[in-house]
PDB file of C-alpha atoms and ligand atoms in Angstrom:
ATOM      1  CA  UNK A   1      -5.209  16.008 -16.657  1.00 98.00           C
ATOM      2  CA  UNK A   2      -2.455  17.894 -15.503  1.00 98.00           C
ATOM      3  CA  UNK A   3       0.965  17.359 -14.231  1.00 98.00           C
ATOM      4  CA  UNK A   4       2.679  19.992 -11.296  1.00 99.00           C
ATOM      5  CA  UNK A   5       6.055  18.897  -9.089  1.00 98.00           C
ATOM      6  CA  UNK A   6       4.330  21.791  -7.019  1.00 98.00           C
ATOM      7  CA  UNK A   7       2.563  21.549  -3.842  1.00 98.00           C
ATOM      8  CA  UNK A   8       1.045  25.726  -5.065  1.00 98.00           C
ATOM      9  CA  UNK A   9      -0.415  24.050  -8.173  1.00 98.00           C
ATOM     10  CA  UNK A  10      -2.389  21.944  -6.710  1.00 99.00           C
ATOM     11  CA  UNK A  11      -3.730  24.164  -3.617  1.00 98.00           C
ATOM     12  CA  UNK A  12      -4.622  26.410  -6.522  1.00 98.00           C
ATOM     13  CA  UNK A  13      -6.255  23.988  -8.967  1.00 98.00           C
ATOM     14  CA  UNK A  14      -8.300  22.012  -6.113  1.00 98.00           C
ATOM     15  CA  UNK A  15      -9.761  25.630  -3.966  1.00 98.00           C
ATOM     16  CA  UNK A  16     -10.863  25.814  -7.735  1.00 98.00           C
ATOM     17  CA  UNK A  17     -12.053  22.362  -7.942  1.00 98.00           C
ATOM     18  CA  UNK A  18     -13.960  23.230  -4.430  1.00 98.00           C
ATOM     19  CA  UNK A  19     -15.207  26.716  -5.039  1.00 98.00           C
ATOM     20  CA  UNK A  20     -17.306  24.999  -7.858  1.00 98.00           C
ATOM     21  CA  UNK A  21     -18.763  22.892  -5.455  1.00 98.00           C
ATOM     22  CA  UNK A  22     -16.974  19.802  -6.783  1.00 98.00           C
ATOM     23  CA  UNK A  23     -15.816  16.267  -4.594  1.00 98.00           C
ATOM     24  CA  UNK A  24     -12.046  15.366  -4.974  1.00 99.00           C
ATOM     25  CA  UNK A  25     -10.669  11.512  -4.598  1.00 99.00           C
ATOM     26  CA  UNK A  26      -7.276  10.861  -4.270  1.00 99.00           C
ATOM     27  CA  UNK A  27      -4.843   8.287  -4.798  1.00 99.00           C
ATOM     28  CA  UNK A  28      -1.333   8.175  -3.079  1.00 98.00           C
ATOM     29  CA  UNK A  29       1.197   6.367  -5.337  1.00 98.00           C
ATOM     30  CA  UNK A  30       5.085   5.788  -5.531  1.00 98.00           C
ATOM     31  CA  UNK A  31       4.832   5.740  -9.367  1.00 98.00           C
ATOM     32  CA  UNK A  32       5.595   2.929 -11.867  1.00 98.00           C
ATOM     33  CA  UNK A  33       2.065   2.170 -12.053  1.00 98.00           C
ATOM     34  CA  UNK A  34      -0.157  -0.683 -12.728  1.00 98.00           C
ATOM     35  CA  UNK A  35      -3.439  -2.172 -12.864  1.00 98.00           C
ATOM     36  CA  UNK A  36      -3.418  -2.175  -9.321  1.00 98.00           C
ATOM     37  CA  UNK A  37      -3.227   1.014  -8.793  1.00 98.00           C
ATOM     38  CA  UNK A  38      -5.286   1.868 -12.232  1.00 98.00           C
ATOM     39  CA  UNK A  39      -7.904   0.092 -10.081  1.00 98.00           C
ATOM     40  CA  UNK A  40      -7.969   2.798  -7.678  1.00 98.00           C
ATOM     41  CA  UNK A  41      -7.977   5.673  -9.552  1.00 99.00           C
ATOM     42  CA  UNK A  42     -10.878   3.713 -11.921  1.00 99.00           C
ATOM     43  CA  UNK A  43     -12.928   4.009  -8.721  1.00 98.00           C
ATOM     44  CA  UNK A  44     -11.911   6.980  -7.184  1.00 99.00           C
ATOM     45  CA  UNK A  45     -13.012   8.806 -10.688  1.00 99.00           C
ATOM     46  CA  UNK A  46     -16.384   6.736 -10.138  1.00 98.00           C
ATOM     47  CA  UNK A  47     -16.661   8.586  -6.528  1.00 98.00           C
ATOM     48  CA  UNK A  48     -15.749  11.929  -7.604  1.00 99.00           C
ATOM     49  CA  UNK A  49     -15.948  15.185  -9.169  1.00 99.00           C
ATOM     50  CA  UNK A  50     -11.959  14.872  -9.646  1.00 99.00           C
ATOM     51  CA  UNK A  51      -9.258  12.975  -9.085  1.00 99.00           C
ATOM     52  CA  UNK A  52      -5.361  13.559  -7.998  1.00 99.00           C
ATOM     53  CA  UNK A  53      -2.964  11.012  -8.106  1.00 99.00           C
ATOM     54  CA  UNK A  54       0.313  11.444  -6.745  1.00 99.00           C
ATOM     55  CA  UNK A  55       3.670  10.094  -7.623  1.00 98.00           C
ATOM     56  CA  UNK A  56       6.769  10.186  -5.625  1.00 98.00           C
ATOM     57  CA  UNK A  57       8.754   7.438  -4.230  1.00 98.00           C
ATOM     58  CA  UNK A  58       8.739   8.982  -0.317  1.00 98.00           C
ATOM     59  CA  UNK A  59      12.484   8.465   0.632  1.00 98.00           C
ATOM     60  CA  UNK A  60      11.559   8.869   4.668  1.00 98.00           C
ATOM     61  CA  UNK A  61       9.791   5.573   4.535  1.00 98.00           C
ATOM     62  CA  UNK A  62      12.251   3.341   3.036  1.00 97.00           C
ATOM     63  CA  UNK A  63      15.149   1.685   6.234  1.00 96.00           C
ATOM     64  CA  UNK A  64      18.757   2.542   4.953  1.00 95.00           C
ATOM     65  CA  UNK A  65      19.734  -0.679   3.206  1.00 92.00           C
ATOM     66  CA  UNK A  66      16.521  -1.089   1.467  1.00 96.00           C
ATOM     67  CA  UNK A  67      15.788  -0.165  -2.261  1.00 96.00           C
ATOM     68  CA  UNK A  68      15.196   3.506  -2.583  1.00 97.00           C
ATOM     69  CA  UNK A  69      17.829   3.969  -5.491  1.00 96.00           C
ATOM     70  CA  UNK A  70      16.808   0.732  -7.287  1.00 96.00           C
ATOM     71  CA  UNK A  71      13.248   1.639  -6.524  1.00 97.00           C
ATOM     72  CA  UNK A  72      11.273   1.571 -10.407  1.00 97.00           C
ATOM     73  CA  UNK A  73      10.469   5.497 -12.211  1.00 98.00           C
ATOM     74  CA  UNK A  74       9.178   5.671 -15.755  1.00 98.00           C
ATOM     75  CA  UNK A  75       6.616   8.833 -15.624  1.00 98.00           C
ATOM     76  CA  UNK A  76       5.854   9.170 -18.818  1.00 98.00           C
ATOM     77  CA  UNK A  77       3.966   5.867 -18.617  1.00 98.00           C
ATOM     78  CA  UNK A  78       3.109   6.823 -15.728  1.00 98.00           C
ATOM     79  CA  UNK A  79       1.009   9.489 -17.332  1.00 98.00           C
ATOM     80  CA  UNK A  80      -1.050   7.151 -19.882  1.00 98.00           C
ATOM     81  CA  UNK A  81      -2.086   4.722 -17.553  1.00 98.00           C
ATOM     82  CA  UNK A  82      -3.058   7.736 -15.473  1.00 98.00           C
ATOM     83  CA  UNK A  83      -4.993   9.621 -18.182  1.00 98.00           C
ATOM     84  CA  UNK A  84      -6.519   6.431 -19.447  1.00 98.00           C
ATOM     85  CA  UNK A  85      -7.835   6.016 -15.806  1.00 98.00           C
ATOM     86  CA  UNK A  86      -9.710   8.995 -15.358  1.00 98.00           C
ATOM     87  CA  UNK A  87      -7.394  11.363 -13.702  1.00 99.00           C
ATOM     88  CA  UNK A  88      -6.941  15.419 -13.594  1.00 99.00           C
ATOM     89  CA  UNK A  89      -4.129  15.917 -12.027  1.00 99.00           C
ATOM     90  CA  UNK A  90      -0.895  14.194 -10.765  1.00 99.00           C
ATOM     91  CA  UNK A  91       1.379  15.678  -8.232  1.00 99.00           C
ATOM     92  CA  UNK A  92       5.074  14.011  -9.188  1.00 98.00           C
ATOM     93  CA  UNK A  93       6.752  16.798  -6.796  1.00 98.00           C
ATOM     94  CA  UNK A  94      10.995  16.126  -6.060  1.00 98.00           C
ATOM     95  CA  UNK A  95      11.989  14.841  -2.428  1.00 98.00           C
ATOM     96  CA  UNK A  96      13.655  18.218  -1.926  1.00 98.00           C
ATOM     97  CA  UNK A  97       9.721  20.077  -2.381  1.00 98.00           C
ATOM     98  CA  UNK A  98       8.810  17.380   0.471  1.00 98.00           C
ATOM     99  CA  UNK A  99      11.066  17.422   2.841  1.00 98.00           C
ATOM    100  CA  UNK A 100      13.264  20.997   3.631  1.00 98.00           C
ATOM    101  CA  UNK A 101      17.020  19.979   4.624  1.00 98.00           C
ATOM    102  CA  UNK A 102      15.375  20.899   8.242  1.00 98.00           C
ATOM    103  CA  UNK A 103      12.496  18.600   8.718  1.00 98.00           C
ATOM    104  CA  UNK A 104      11.670  17.325  11.701  1.00 98.00           C
ATOM    105  CA  UNK A 105       8.071  16.174  12.388  1.00 98.00           C
ATOM    106  CA  UNK A 106       6.535  13.068  12.148  1.00 98.00           C
ATOM    107  CA  UNK A 107       3.543  11.160  12.317  1.00 98.00           C
ATOM    108  CA  UNK A 108       3.352   7.275  14.248  1.00 98.00           C
ATOM    109  CA  UNK A 109       0.293   5.413  14.518  1.00 98.00           C
ATOM    110  CA  UNK A 110       2.087   3.605  17.476  1.00 97.00           C
ATOM    111  CA  UNK A 111       0.549   0.114  17.709  1.00 97.00           C
ATOM    112  CA  UNK A 112      -0.548  -0.843  14.679  1.00 98.00           C
ATOM    113  CA  UNK A 113       2.722  -0.288  13.710  1.00 98.00           C
ATOM    114  CA  UNK A 114       4.032  -2.399  15.804  1.00 98.00           C
ATOM    115  CA  UNK A 115       2.739  -6.002  14.316  1.00 97.00           C
ATOM    116  CA  UNK A 116       4.174  -7.882  10.774  1.00 98.00           C
ATOM    117  CA  UNK A 117       6.129  -5.166   7.915  1.00 98.00           C
ATOM    118  CA  UNK A 118       6.679  -3.007  11.029  1.00 97.00           C
ATOM    119  CA  UNK A 119       8.500  -5.595  12.878  1.00 97.00           C
ATOM    120  CA  UNK A 120      11.427  -6.312   9.896  1.00 94.00           C
ATOM    121  CA  UNK A 121      11.182  -1.816   8.769  1.00 96.00           C
ATOM    122  CA  UNK A 122      11.040  -0.627  11.824  1.00 96.00           C
ATOM    123  CA  UNK A 123      10.538   3.065  10.250  1.00 97.00           C
ATOM    124  CA  UNK A 124       8.452   2.005   7.612  1.00 98.00           C
ATOM    125  CA  UNK A 125       5.054   3.151   8.037  1.00 98.00           C
ATOM    126  CA  UNK A 126       6.073   6.826  10.559  1.00 98.00           C
ATOM    127  CA  UNK A 127       7.307   7.301   7.088  1.00 98.00           C
ATOM    128  CA  UNK A 128       4.262   6.066   5.096  1.00 98.00           C
ATOM    129  CA  UNK A 129       1.794   8.340   7.520  1.00 98.00           C
ATOM    130  CA  UNK A 130       4.197  11.360   7.620  1.00 98.00           C
ATOM    131  CA  UNK A 131       3.665  11.631   3.744  1.00 98.00           C
ATOM    132  CA  UNK A 132       0.126  10.649   3.662  1.00 99.00           C
ATOM    133  CA  UNK A 133      -0.933  13.173   6.349  1.00 98.00           C
ATOM    134  CA  UNK A 134       1.646  16.172   4.659  1.00 98.00           C
ATOM    135  CA  UNK A 135      -0.249  14.905   0.987  1.00 99.00           C
ATOM    136  CA  UNK A 136      -3.870  14.669   2.527  1.00 99.00           C
ATOM    137  CA  UNK A 137      -2.759  19.015   3.626  1.00 98.00           C
ATOM    138  CA  UNK A 138      -1.865  19.638   0.244  1.00 98.00           C
ATOM    139  CA  UNK A 139      -4.697  18.232  -1.257  1.00 98.00           C
ATOM    140  CA  UNK A 140      -7.418  18.089   0.490  1.00 98.00           C
ATOM    141  CA  UNK A 141      -9.301  15.401  -1.225  1.00 98.00           C
ATOM    142  CA  UNK A 142     -12.665  14.391   0.098  1.00 98.00           C
ATOM    143  CA  UNK A 143     -11.714  10.495  -0.157  1.00 99.00           C
ATOM    144  CA  UNK A 144      -8.936   8.673  -0.778  1.00 99.00           C
ATOM    145  CA  UNK A 145      -7.757   5.352  -1.815  1.00 99.00           C
ATOM    146  CA  UNK A 146      -5.992   2.637  -0.480  1.00 98.00           C
ATOM    147  CA  UNK A 147      -4.939  -1.036  -1.757  1.00 98.00           C
ATOM    148  CA  UNK A 148      -5.895  -3.629   0.403  1.00 98.00           C
ATOM    149  CA  UNK A 149      -2.509  -4.957  -1.230  1.00 98.00           C
ATOM    150  CA  UNK A 150      -0.991  -3.876   1.321  1.00 98.00           C
ATOM    151  CA  UNK A 151      -3.763  -4.306   4.128  1.00 98.00           C
ATOM    152  CA  UNK A 152      -1.028  -2.969   7.005  1.00 98.00           C
ATOM    153  CA  UNK A 153      -0.465   0.183   5.609  1.00 98.00           C
ATOM    154  CA  UNK A 154      -4.411   0.262   5.356  1.00 98.00           C
ATOM    155  CA  UNK A 155      -4.934  -0.126   8.812  1.00 98.00           C
ATOM    156  CA  UNK A 156      -2.493   2.533  10.042  1.00 98.00           C
ATOM    157  CA  UNK A 157      -4.357   5.350   7.778  1.00 98.00           C
ATOM    158  CA  UNK A 158      -7.576   4.578   8.699  1.00 98.00           C
ATOM    159  CA  UNK A 159      -5.733   4.960  12.925  1.00 98.00           C
ATOM    160  CA  UNK A 160      -4.179   7.778  11.810  1.00 98.00           C
ATOM    161  CA  UNK A 161      -7.178   9.305  10.518  1.00 98.00           C
ATOM    162  CA  UNK A 162      -9.490   8.580  12.941  1.00 98.00           C
ATOM    163  CA  UNK A 163      -6.880   9.645  16.017  1.00 98.00           C
ATOM    164  CA  UNK A 164      -6.135  13.016  13.956  1.00 98.00           C
ATOM    165  CA  UNK A 165      -9.926  13.724  13.576  1.00 98.00           C
ATOM    166  CA  UNK A 166      -9.043  13.836   9.365  1.00 98.00           C
ATOM    167  CA  UNK A 167     -12.208  14.619   8.008  1.00 98.00           C
ATOM    168  CA  UNK A 168     -11.500  12.496   4.166  1.00 98.00           C
ATOM    169  CA  UNK A 169     -12.821   9.180   3.919  1.00 98.00           C
ATOM    170  CA  UNK A 170     -10.725   6.520   3.684  1.00 98.00           C
ATOM    171  CA  UNK A 171     -11.844   4.215   1.257  1.00 98.00           C
ATOM    172  CA  UNK A 172      -9.870   0.239   1.139  1.00 98.00           C
ATOM    173  CA  UNK A 173      -9.918  -1.353  -2.308  1.00 98.00           C
ATOM    174  CA  UNK A 174      -9.183  -5.858  -2.987  1.00 98.00           C
ATOM    175  CA  UNK A 175      -6.195  -6.593  -4.059  1.00 98.00           C
ATOM    176  CA  UNK A 176      -5.042  -7.032  -7.824  1.00 98.00           C
ATOM    177  CA  UNK A 177      -3.405  -9.816  -9.722  1.00 98.00           C
ATOM    178  CA  UNK A 178      -1.717 -11.357 -12.431  1.00 98.00           C
ATOM    179  CA  UNK A 179      -4.152 -14.059 -13.758  1.00 98.00           C
ATOM    180  CA  UNK A 180      -1.711 -17.023 -12.555  1.00 98.00           C
ATOM    181  CA  UNK A 181      -2.723 -15.177  -8.548  1.00 98.00           C
ATOM    182  CA  UNK A 182       0.967 -12.992  -8.452  1.00 98.00           C
ATOM    183  CA  UNK A 183      -0.396  -9.746  -6.890  1.00 98.00           C
ATOM    184  CA  UNK A 184       0.542  -6.670  -8.653  1.00 98.00           C
ATOM    185  CA  UNK A 185       2.960  -5.272  -7.187  1.00 98.00           C
ATOM    186  CA  UNK A 186       5.940  -2.709  -9.235  1.00 95.00           C
ATOM    187  CA  UNK A 187       8.442  -4.471  -7.824  1.00 96.00           C
ATOM    188  CA  UNK A 188       7.249  -7.940  -9.737  1.00 97.00           C
ATOM    189  CA  UNK A 189       9.594  -6.117 -11.856  1.00 97.00           C
ATOM    190  CA  UNK A 190      12.743  -6.830  -9.515  1.00 97.00           C
ATOM    191  CA  UNK A 191      12.065 -10.416 -10.432  1.00 98.00           C
ATOM    192  CA  UNK A 192      13.931 -12.534 -13.285  1.00 98.00           C
ATOM    193  CA  UNK A 193      12.207 -15.909 -14.588  1.00 98.00           C
ATOM    194  CA  UNK A 194      12.596 -18.556 -12.052  1.00 98.00           C
ATOM    195  CA  UNK A 195      11.927 -15.462  -9.503  1.00 98.00           C
ATOM    196  CA  UNK A 196       8.811 -14.819 -10.994  1.00 98.00           C
ATOM    197  CA  UNK A 197       7.473 -18.689 -10.971  1.00 98.00           C
ATOM    198  CA  UNK A 198       9.326 -18.584  -7.220  1.00 98.00           C
ATOM    199  CA  UNK A 199       7.109 -15.911  -6.420  1.00 98.00           C
ATOM    200  CA  UNK A 200       3.674 -17.768  -7.015  1.00 98.00           C
ATOM    201  CA  UNK A 201       4.313 -19.657  -3.841  1.00 98.00           C
ATOM    202  CA  UNK A 202       2.733 -16.533  -1.544  1.00 98.00           C
ATOM    203  CA  UNK A 203      -0.381 -16.145  -3.687  1.00 98.00           C
ATOM    204  CA  UNK A 204      -0.524 -20.421  -3.228  1.00 98.00           C
ATOM    205  CA  UNK A 205      -0.044 -19.955   0.503  1.00 98.00           C
ATOM    206  CA  UNK A 206      -2.749 -17.196   0.884  1.00 98.00           C
ATOM    207  CA  UNK A 207      -5.258 -18.880  -1.249  1.00 98.00           C
ATOM    208  CA  UNK A 208      -4.806 -22.421   1.063  1.00 98.00           C
ATOM    209  CA  UNK A 209      -5.169 -20.447   3.907  1.00 98.00           C
ATOM    210  CA  UNK A 210      -7.918 -18.600   3.182  1.00 97.00           C
ATOM    211  CA  UNK A 211      -9.504 -22.501   1.932  1.00 98.00           C
ATOM    212  CA  UNK A 212      -8.252 -23.986   5.358  1.00 98.00           C
ATOM    213  CA  UNK A 213     -10.375 -21.279   7.190  1.00 98.00           C
ATOM    214  CA  UNK A 214     -13.288 -21.370   5.148  1.00 97.00           C
ATOM    215  CA  UNK A 215     -13.506 -25.081   6.425  1.00 97.00           C
ATOM    216  CA  UNK A 216     -13.377 -24.313   9.647  1.00 97.00           C
ATOM    217  CA  UNK A 217      -9.987 -24.476  11.183  1.00 97.00           C
ATOM    218  CA  UNK A 218      -9.629 -21.634  13.619  1.00 96.00           C
ATOM    219  CA  UNK A 219      -6.570 -22.082  14.980  1.00 98.00           C
ATOM    220  CA  UNK A 220      -3.662 -19.827  14.129  1.00 98.00           C
ATOM    221  CA  UNK A 221      -0.875 -22.264  15.426  1.00 98.00           C
ATOM    222  CA  UNK A 222      -2.672 -25.345  13.143  1.00 98.00           C
ATOM    223  CA  UNK A 223      -3.303 -22.739   9.237  1.00 98.00           C
ATOM    224  CA  UNK A 224       0.180 -20.993   9.867  1.00 98.00           C
ATOM    225  CA  UNK A 225       1.871 -23.899  10.008  1.00 98.00           C
ATOM    226  CA  UNK A 226       0.583 -25.231   6.991  1.00 98.00           C
ATOM    227  CA  UNK A 227       0.902 -22.428   4.994  1.00 98.00           C
ATOM    228  CA  UNK A 228       4.788 -21.749   6.382  1.00 98.00           C
ATOM    229  CA  UNK A 229       5.286 -25.644   4.774  1.00 98.00           C
ATOM    230  CA  UNK A 230       4.181 -24.719   2.191  1.00 98.00           C
ATOM    231  CA  UNK A 231       6.619 -21.332   1.017  1.00 98.00           C
ATOM    232  CA  UNK A 232       9.808 -23.263   3.061  1.00 98.00           C
ATOM    233  CA  UNK A 233       9.212 -25.613   0.491  1.00 98.00           C
ATOM    234  CA  UNK A 234       9.767 -23.362  -2.390  1.00 98.00           C
ATOM    235  CA  UNK A 235      13.735 -23.101  -2.187  1.00 98.00           C
ATOM    236  CA  UNK A 236      13.606 -19.683  -3.403  1.00 98.00           C
ATOM    237  CA  UNK A 237      11.436 -18.165  -0.461  1.00 98.00           C
ATOM    238  CA  UNK A 238      12.760 -17.532   2.419  1.00 98.00           C
ATOM    239  CA  UNK A 239      10.061 -16.043   4.824  1.00 98.00           C
ATOM    240  CA  UNK A 240      10.061 -13.051   6.951  1.00 98.00           C
ATOM    241  CA  UNK A 241       6.611 -13.949   8.361  1.00 98.00           C
ATOM    242  CA  UNK A 242       3.057 -15.434   7.797  1.00 98.00           C
ATOM    243  CA  UNK A 243       0.405 -13.900  10.910  1.00 98.00           C
ATOM    244  CA  UNK A 244      -2.910 -14.165  11.345  1.00 98.00           C
ATOM    245  CA  UNK A 245      -4.123 -10.432  13.176  1.00 98.00           C
ATOM    246  CA  UNK A 246      -7.019  -8.555  13.265  1.00 98.00           C
ATOM    247  CA  UNK A 247      -7.491  -6.066  10.411  1.00 98.00           C
ATOM    248  CA  UNK A 248      -8.496  -3.213  12.251  1.00 98.00           C
ATOM    249  CA  UNK A 249      -6.274  -3.828  15.015  1.00 98.00           C
ATOM    250  CA  UNK A 250      -3.093  -5.344  13.996  1.00 98.00           C
ATOM    251  CA  UNK A 251      -2.342  -7.293  16.986  1.00 98.00           C
ATOM    252  CA  UNK A 252      -1.833 -11.237  16.889  1.00 98.00           C
ATOM    253  CA  UNK A 253      -5.131 -13.301  17.173  1.00 98.00           C
ATOM    254  CA  UNK A 254      -4.885 -17.088  17.991  1.00 98.00           C
ATOM    255  CA  UNK A 255      -7.970 -18.193  16.700  1.00 98.00           C
ATOM    256  CA  UNK A 256      -9.777 -16.593  13.611  1.00 98.00           C
ATOM    257  CA  UNK A 257     -12.738 -14.585  14.487  1.00 97.00           C
ATOM    258  CA  UNK A 258     -13.783 -11.082  13.981  1.00 98.00           C
ATOM    259  CA  UNK A 259     -11.868  -9.149  10.866  1.00 98.00           C
ATOM    260  CA  UNK A 260      -8.937 -11.657  10.332  1.00 98.00           C
ATOM    261  CA  UNK A 261      -6.056 -10.613   7.847  1.00 98.00           C
ATOM    262  CA  UNK A 262      -3.595 -13.336   7.885  1.00 98.00           C
ATOM    263  CA  UNK A 263      -0.260 -11.091   6.159  1.00 98.00           C
ATOM    264  CA  UNK A 264       2.691 -13.295   4.519  1.00 98.00           C
ATOM    265  CA  UNK A 265       5.885 -11.614   4.099  1.00 98.00           C
ATOM    266  CA  UNK A 266       8.554 -13.962   1.871  1.00 98.00           C
ATOM    267  CA  UNK A 267      11.522 -13.161   0.278  1.00 98.00           C
ATOM    268  CA  UNK A 268      12.203 -14.209  -3.320  1.00 98.00           C
ATOM    269  CA  UNK A 269      15.897 -14.081  -3.663  1.00 97.00           C
ATOM    270  CA  UNK A 270      16.577 -10.369  -2.980  1.00 96.00           C
ATOM    271  CA  UNK A 271      13.101  -8.890  -3.446  1.00 97.00           C
ATOM    272  CA  UNK A 272      10.752  -8.869  -0.445  1.00 97.00           C
ATOM    273  CA  UNK A 273       7.672  -9.457  -1.278  1.00 98.00           C
ATOM    274  CA  UNK A 274       3.745  -9.158   0.486  1.00 98.00           C
ATOM    275  CA  UNK A 275       0.679 -11.134  -0.199  1.00 98.00           C
ATOM    276  CA  UNK A 276      -2.914 -11.173   2.124  1.00 98.00           C
ATOM    277  CA  UNK A 277      -5.914 -12.230   2.601  1.00 98.00           C
ATOM    278  CA  UNK A 278      -9.251 -10.863   4.424  1.00 98.00           C
ATOM    279  CA  UNK A 279     -11.821 -12.553   5.569  1.00 98.00           C
ATOM    280  CA  UNK A 280     -14.815 -12.203   8.136  1.00 97.00           C
ATOM    281  CA  UNK A 281     -14.955 -15.031  10.324  1.00 96.00           C
TER     282      UNK A 281
HETATM  283  P1  LIG B 301       2.436   2.158  -3.655  1.00 72.45           P
HETATM  284  O1  LIG B 301       2.812   2.649  -5.088  1.00 72.45           O
HETATM  285  O2  LIG B 301       3.389   0.714  -4.067  1.00 72.45           O
HETATM  286  O3  LIG B 301       2.944   2.659  -2.908  1.00 72.45           O
HETATM  287  O4  LIG B 301       1.138   1.810  -3.795  1.00 72.45           O
HETATM  288  C1  LIG B 301       0.241   2.778  -3.529  1.00 72.45           C
HETATM  289  C2  LIG B 301      -1.422   2.188  -3.614  1.00 72.45           C
HETATM  290  O5  LIG B 301      -1.554   1.363  -4.538  1.00 72.45           O
HETATM  291  C3  LIG B 301      -1.185   1.646  -2.778  1.00 72.45           C
HETATM  292  O6  LIG B 301      -2.888   2.022  -1.690  1.00 72.45           O
HETATM  293  C4  LIG B 301      -1.387   0.016  -2.266  1.00 72.45           C
HETATM  294  O7  LIG B 301      -2.038  -0.503  -1.481  1.00 72.45           O
HETATM  295  C5  LIG B 301      -2.299   0.021  -4.097  1.00 72.45           C
HETATM  296  N1  LIG B 301      -1.745  -0.969  -4.655  1.00 72.45           N
HETATM  297  C6  LIG B 301      -0.906  -1.457  -5.024  1.00 72.45           C
HETATM  298  N2  LIG B 301      -0.467  -3.472  -5.610  1.00 72.45           N
HETATM  299  C7  LIG B 301      -2.404  -3.173  -5.699  1.00 72.45           C
HETATM  300  C8  LIG B 301      -2.912  -4.518  -6.059  1.00 72.45           C
HETATM  301  N3  LIG B 301      -2.031  -5.566  -6.672  1.00 72.45           N
HETATM  302  N4  LIG B 301      -3.801  -4.024  -5.809  1.00 72.45           N
HETATM  303  C9  LIG B 301      -4.424  -3.266  -5.538  1.00 72.45           C
HETATM  304  N5  LIG B 301      -4.034  -1.932  -4.883  1.00 72.45           N
HETATM  305  C10 LIG B 301      -2.526  -1.659  -5.237  1.00 72.45           C
END
């Protein structure tokens, strides 16, 4: 496995692979890798001849008062995980490599970015689309792997790829959880012991909501009210949103019908966590 911070190195390597007829899978990440990321890399390695992982904390997807400076980083541990999971190349640029001082071109997937995280993080998906578009142009993969953990991000990327005719297959991968249910996240490291316990309320609410829908309760109002009540019973939790939307369009729906996404974002102390489930009704 190799690692580079240079765009040109990635281009040369991928061209060499392509000239031999090899397929390329790509896993974009912000590093501090855990088993969630690992599952994406393992899947990419199983489905492609070569795998590129990007490891880059993308400044333009963070709002001004968000956790860009404190976002956890550990490139040595990331290298070990990538190598063991079957990656061939890590792209680990510095921000200056990705963004010229007068950088001025952005990609925005409008409607799918409007609800859920787009409401509380208004410039977030513009930052995500822009960096993923750039990374796609650098790596030129056949397939790119994204976790359902960030379900709205997955919908936004699918929309961007469709709308801009990018010839890349987007592969969605299931949420990897801790044994007690908490969705794995680099941000879980912010939680102290008490908060870590309180954070279980997200997965509990998600599982409860899923159970309700499986039992035939389809009214969004009923399902979401019950889920909100459960989260509000946890003193350390503060709801950002608990919503039911169509999983492809990210438009609010009043009844569980079609491809349904129930997504939650909850503050546990000063840490904002997300979780969700998708169900075909
Ligand atoms: P991040 O480093 O948080 O930007 O995540 C990089 C990729 O890993 C995204 O596609 C995420 O959805 C995915 N990912 C993060 N956590 C998990 C998880 N617990 N299960 C599955 N995929 C995940």
